[in-house]
Amino acid sequence: MQGSGGSDNEAGGFEASRLGRKDHWNSVYDRELNNFEESGDIGEVWFGEDTAHKMLGWVYDNVEATDARILDVGCGNGHLLLELASEGYTNLVGTDYSAQAVDLAKRVAKNRSLDSAIVFLMQDFLNPHDVARVAGSDKFDLVLDKGTYDAICLKPSDVDATAVDRSAADAYPVSVVDSLKDSGVFLITSCNWTEEELTMRFAEHLECVGRVRHRSFKFGGAVGQTVAT
């Protein structure tokens, strides 16, 4: 993939969307933060509970060390890390570029008395200096992504808001690698890319070592999944 800064109307078959804009997510989490303060509802679980449970199940089955250093990129309300902390994992970091999301995640963790196991930080995951700041010298054993790469692939170009910023999608795999230990694992779930497309897009930087099966559907004689992990 080659980053162009966005002169095309689409990249990988997708057009730029509000889902790739920071101001959209600030608005979403500002609303969910207010809802949490009023009702205790932490907000939407991106891709649904079933998908989250699939990812969590993989962690439980494959990461035995509860002190493994785990990063959730684009953590939103922190749902994945909150569940991991409740199961005894103690070395968790969640990052998001939305200050409102980080604030919400911190408040939920404190409300559940899980804040000692999780650190929530603001981070621009496309900025190498910010990636290095969060990763530190130890780096991470596991990096989680549930929909963040999807959103980044819809980021509008600074030059043309109707075009996607292809450089963002190109920079993302490098940031993942720079966050991981040499033996680290990247667990990603996407609703925009198939398993084959994800493997191809990250092949220059990472080796595909496994997959998580989701519910399948059949349409027109073809069998597929609504998400890929």
Short mmCIF file of C-alpha atoms in Angstrom, two decimals:
data_model
loop_
_atom_site.label_atom_id
_atom_site.label_comp_id
_atom_site.label_asym_id
_atom_site.label_seq_id
_atom_site.Cartn_x
_atom_site.Cartn_y
_atom_site.Cartn_z
CA MET A 1 0.00 0.00 0.00
CA GLN A 2 1.21 3.46 -0.78
CA GLY A 3 0.12 6.53 1.16
CA SER A 4 -1.04 9.29 -1.12
CA GLY A 5 -2.41 11.77 1.40
CA GLY A 6 -5.75 11.31 -0.33
CA SER A 7 -6.28 12.35 -3.92
CA ASP A 8 -8.56 9.43 -4.76
CA ASN A 9 -12.24 9.29 -3.85
CA GLU A 10 -11.83 5.93 -2.21
CA ALA A 11 -9.24 3.50 -0.93
CA GLY A 12 -9.81 -0.20 -0.72
CA GLY A 13 -13.35 0.39 -2.00
CA PHE A 14 -14.39 2.75 0.82
CA GLU A 15 -15.23 6.43 0.77
CA ALA A 16 -14.32 8.86 3.53
CA SER A 17 -16.81 8.85 6.39
CA ARG A 18 -17.61 10.66 9.61
CA LEU A 19 -16.57 7.40 11.32
CA GLY A 20 -13.02 8.38 10.47
CA ARG A 21 -13.26 11.85 12.01
CA LYS A 22 -12.13 12.74 15.52
CA ASP A 23 -14.90 15.31 16.00
CA HIS A 24 -17.50 12.60 15.37
CA TRP A 25 -16.09 10.37 18.10
CA ASN A 26 -15.72 13.30 20.48
CA SER A 27 -19.43 13.95 20.03
CA VAL A 28 -20.32 10.26 20.47
CA TYR A 29 -18.36 9.88 23.69
CA ASP A 30 -19.46 13.24 25.04
CA ARG A 31 -23.02 11.93 24.80
CA GLU A 32 -22.11 8.53 26.27
CA LEU A 33 -20.22 10.23 29.10
CA ASN A 34 -23.34 12.20 29.98
CA ASN A 35 -25.43 9.03 29.81
CA PHE A 36 -23.03 7.25 32.14
CA GLU A 37 -23.19 10.06 34.66
CA GLU A 38 -26.99 9.98 34.55
CA SER A 39 -27.75 6.26 34.36
CA GLY A 40 -24.54 4.26 34.76
CA ASP A 41 -24.78 2.95 31.18
CA ILE A 42 -21.26 2.71 29.69
CA GLY A 43 -22.57 2.96 26.13
CA GLU A 44 -22.36 0.87 22.98
CA VAL A 45 -20.19 -2.24 22.73
CA TRP A 46 -18.70 -1.81 19.27
CA PHE A 47 -19.58 -4.80 17.02
CA GLY A 48 -21.75 -6.24 19.80
CA GLU A 49 -21.26 -8.43 22.85
CA ASP A 50 -20.80 -11.66 20.88
CA THR A 51 -17.81 -10.29 18.95
CA ALA A 52 -16.28 -8.92 22.13
CA HIS A 53 -16.68 -12.28 23.85
CA LYS A 54 -14.92 -14.00 20.92
CA MET A 55 -11.92 -11.71 21.29
CA LEU A 56 -11.89 -12.05 25.07
CA GLY A 57 -12.16 -15.82 24.78
CA TRP A 58 -9.07 -15.86 22.58
CA VAL A 59 -7.15 -13.89 25.20
CA TYR A 60 -8.27 -16.17 28.03
CA ASP A 61 -7.25 -19.24 26.03
CA ASN A 62 -3.90 -17.94 24.77
CA VAL A 63 -2.55 -15.42 27.29
CA GLU A 64 -2.02 -17.28 30.57
CA ALA A 65 0.13 -14.64 32.26
CA THR A 66 -2.21 -12.19 33.94
CA ASP A 67 0.60 -9.63 34.06
CA ALA A 68 1.07 -9.72 30.28
CA ARG A 69 1.28 -6.17 28.93
CA ILE A 70 -1.85 -5.61 26.81
CA LEU A 71 -2.78 -2.55 24.74
CA ASP A 72 -6.26 -1.82 23.39
CA VAL A 73 -5.96 0.72 20.54
CA GLY A 74 -9.02 2.93 20.12
CA CYS A 75 -10.39 1.59 23.39
CA GLY A 76 -13.51 3.78 23.45
CA ASN A 77 -15.39 3.10 26.68
CA GLY A 78 -12.77 0.53 27.68
CA HIS A 79 -15.12 -2.47 27.54
CA LEU A 80 -12.53 -5.07 26.50
CA LEU A 81 -10.03 -4.04 29.16
CA LEU A 82 -12.69 -3.78 31.84
CA GLU A 83 -13.63 -7.39 31.15
CA LEU A 84 -9.97 -8.49 31.18
CA ALA A 85 -9.37 -6.68 34.47
CA SER A 86 -12.40 -8.35 36.01
CA GLU A 87 -10.81 -11.70 35.09
CA GLY A 88 -7.57 -10.83 36.86
CA TYR A 89 -5.38 -9.26 34.17
CA THR A 90 -3.36 -6.49 35.77
CA ASN A 91 -1.12 -4.80 33.18
CA LEU A 92 -3.59 -3.18 30.82
CA VAL A 93 -3.37 0.02 28.76
CA GLY A 94 -6.18 1.56 26.73
CA THR A 95 -5.64 4.46 24.34
CA ASP A 96 -7.90 6.64 22.26
CA TYR A 97 -7.52 9.94 20.42
CA SER A 98 -10.79 11.17 21.90
CA ALA A 99 -10.40 12.86 25.28
CA GLN A 100 -14.07 12.16 25.98
CA ALA A 101 -13.58 8.43 25.39
CA VAL A 102 -10.60 8.33 27.74
CA ASP A 103 -12.53 10.25 30.39
CA LEU A 104 -15.47 7.85 30.11
CA ALA A 105 -13.24 4.77 30.32
CA LYS A 106 -11.46 6.15 33.39
CA ARG A 107 -14.72 6.89 35.15
CA VAL A 108 -16.17 3.44 34.42
CA ALA A 109 -12.99 1.72 35.63
CA LYS A 110 -13.00 3.74 38.84
CA ASN A 111 -16.70 3.06 39.36
CA ARG A 112 -16.00 -0.68 39.11
CA SER A 113 -12.84 -0.47 41.27
CA LEU A 114 -10.75 -1.73 38.35
CA ASP A 115 -8.66 1.41 37.85
CA SER A 116 -5.60 -0.11 39.54
CA ALA A 117 -5.29 -2.65 36.70
CA ILE A 118 -5.87 -0.31 33.74
CA VAL A 119 -4.23 2.87 32.53
CA PHE A 120 -6.23 4.91 30.01
CA LEU A 121 -4.34 7.47 27.92
CA MET A 122 -4.88 9.79 24.99
CA GLN A 123 -2.81 8.72 21.99
CA ASP A 124 -2.48 9.53 18.31
CA PHE A 125 -1.68 6.04 17.06
CA LEU A 126 -0.53 7.40 13.70
CA ASN A 127 2.17 9.55 15.32
CA PRO A 128 5.45 7.60 15.77
CA HIS A 129 6.49 9.70 18.78
CA ASP A 130 3.17 9.06 20.50
CA VAL A 131 3.42 5.36 19.71
CA ALA A 132 6.90 5.22 21.25
CA ARG A 133 5.73 7.20 24.29
CA VAL A 134 2.99 4.69 25.11
CA ALA A 135 4.92 1.54 24.15
CA GLY A 136 7.98 2.46 26.18
CA SER A 137 11.03 0.23 26.20
CA ASP A 138 9.11 -2.86 27.29
CA LYS A 139 6.49 -2.69 24.52
CA PHE A 140 3.39 -4.91 24.52
CA ASP A 141 2.78 -8.64 24.51
CA LEU A 142 -0.62 -8.16 22.88
CA VAL A 143 -2.28 -5.35 20.93
CA LEU A 144 -6.07 -5.42 20.53
CA ASP A 145 -8.10 -3.67 17.84
CA LYS A 146 -11.88 -3.91 17.60
CA GLY A 147 -12.92 -1.57 14.78
CA THR A 148 -10.13 1.00 15.08
CA TYR A 149 -8.40 0.08 11.83
CA ASP A 150 -11.80 0.18 10.13
CA ALA A 151 -12.30 3.77 11.30
CA ILE A 152 -8.78 4.81 10.31
CA CYS A 153 -9.36 3.48 6.80
CA LEU A 154 -12.32 5.91 6.56
CA LYS A 155 -10.33 8.95 7.74
CA PRO A 156 -10.91 11.94 5.42
CA SER A 157 -7.93 13.54 3.74
CA ASP A 158 -6.80 16.94 5.00
CA VAL A 159 -6.80 18.07 1.36
CA ASP A 160 -10.20 16.74 0.29
CA ALA A 161 -12.77 15.76 2.93
CA THR A 162 -14.54 13.44 0.46
CA ALA A 163 -11.39 11.38 -0.11
CA VAL A 164 -9.84 8.92 2.29
CA ASP A 165 -6.40 9.58 3.74
CA ARG A 166 -4.56 6.53 2.44
CA SER A 167 -1.41 7.47 4.35
CA ALA A 168 -3.31 6.81 7.59
CA ALA A 169 -4.13 3.22 6.62
CA ASP A 170 -0.51 2.73 5.53
CA ALA A 171 0.91 4.12 8.78
CA TYR A 172 -1.27 1.99 11.04
CA PRO A 173 0.48 -1.41 10.57
CA VAL A 174 3.84 0.24 11.29
CA SER A 175 2.45 1.65 14.54
CA VAL A 176 1.22 -1.82 15.52
CA VAL A 177 4.65 -3.36 14.95
CA ASP A 178 6.36 -0.51 16.82
CA SER A 179 4.07 -1.19 19.80
CA LEU A 180 4.72 -4.93 19.96
CA LYS A 181 7.51 -7.02 21.40
CA ASP A 182 9.26 -9.24 18.87
CA SER A 183 7.16 -12.15 20.12
CA GLY A 184 4.01 -10.06 20.49
CA VAL A 185 0.60 -10.75 18.95
CA PHE A 186 -1.85 -8.42 17.23
CA LEU A 187 -5.53 -9.42 17.55
CA ILE A 188 -7.79 -7.45 15.21
CA THR A 189 -11.50 -7.60 14.46
CA SER A 190 -12.90 -5.85 11.39
CA CYS A 191 -16.30 -5.52 9.80
CA ASN A 192 -14.96 -3.79 6.67
CA TRP A 193 -12.21 -6.19 5.64
CA THR A 194 -12.29 -9.94 5.04
CA GLU A 195 -9.77 -12.27 6.65
CA GLU A 196 -7.87 -12.49 3.36
CA GLU A 197 -7.79 -8.71 2.94
CA LEU A 198 -6.52 -8.16 6.48
CA THR A 199 -3.80 -10.76 5.98
CA MET A 200 -2.73 -9.06 2.77
CA ARG A 201 -2.77 -5.55 4.25
CA PHE A 202 -0.57 -6.52 7.22
CA ALA A 203 1.60 -9.12 5.42
CA GLU A 204 4.57 -6.77 5.01
CA HIS A 205 4.79 -6.34 8.76
CA LEU A 206 3.15 -9.33 10.47
CA GLU A 207 2.57 -13.04 9.96
CA CYS A 208 -0.94 -14.44 10.27
CA VAL A 209 -0.81 -17.21 12.89
CA GLY A 210 -4.48 -17.88 13.50
CA ARG A 211 -8.09 -16.79 13.27
CA VAL A 212 -11.23 -16.64 15.38
CA ARG A 213 -14.40 -18.10 13.95
CA HIS A 214 -17.60 -16.06 14.04
CA ARG A 215 -21.16 -16.86 13.10
CA SER A 216 -21.44 -17.38 9.36
CA PHE A 217 -24.23 -16.66 6.90
CA LYS A 218 -25.08 -17.91 3.44
CA PHE A 219 -26.23 -15.64 0.65
CA GLY A 220 -26.42 -16.46 -3.03
CA GLY A 221 -24.59 -19.72 -2.48
CA ALA A 222 -21.62 -18.02 -0.77
CA VAL A 223 -20.78 -18.41 2.92
CA GLY A 224 -19.31 -15.51 4.87
CA GLN A 225 -19.03 -13.72 8.23
CA THR A 226 -20.14 -10.24 9.22
CA VAL A 227 -16.79 -9.67 10.97
CA ALA A 228 -13.29 -11.13 10.71
CA THR A 229 -10.81 -11.65 13.55
#
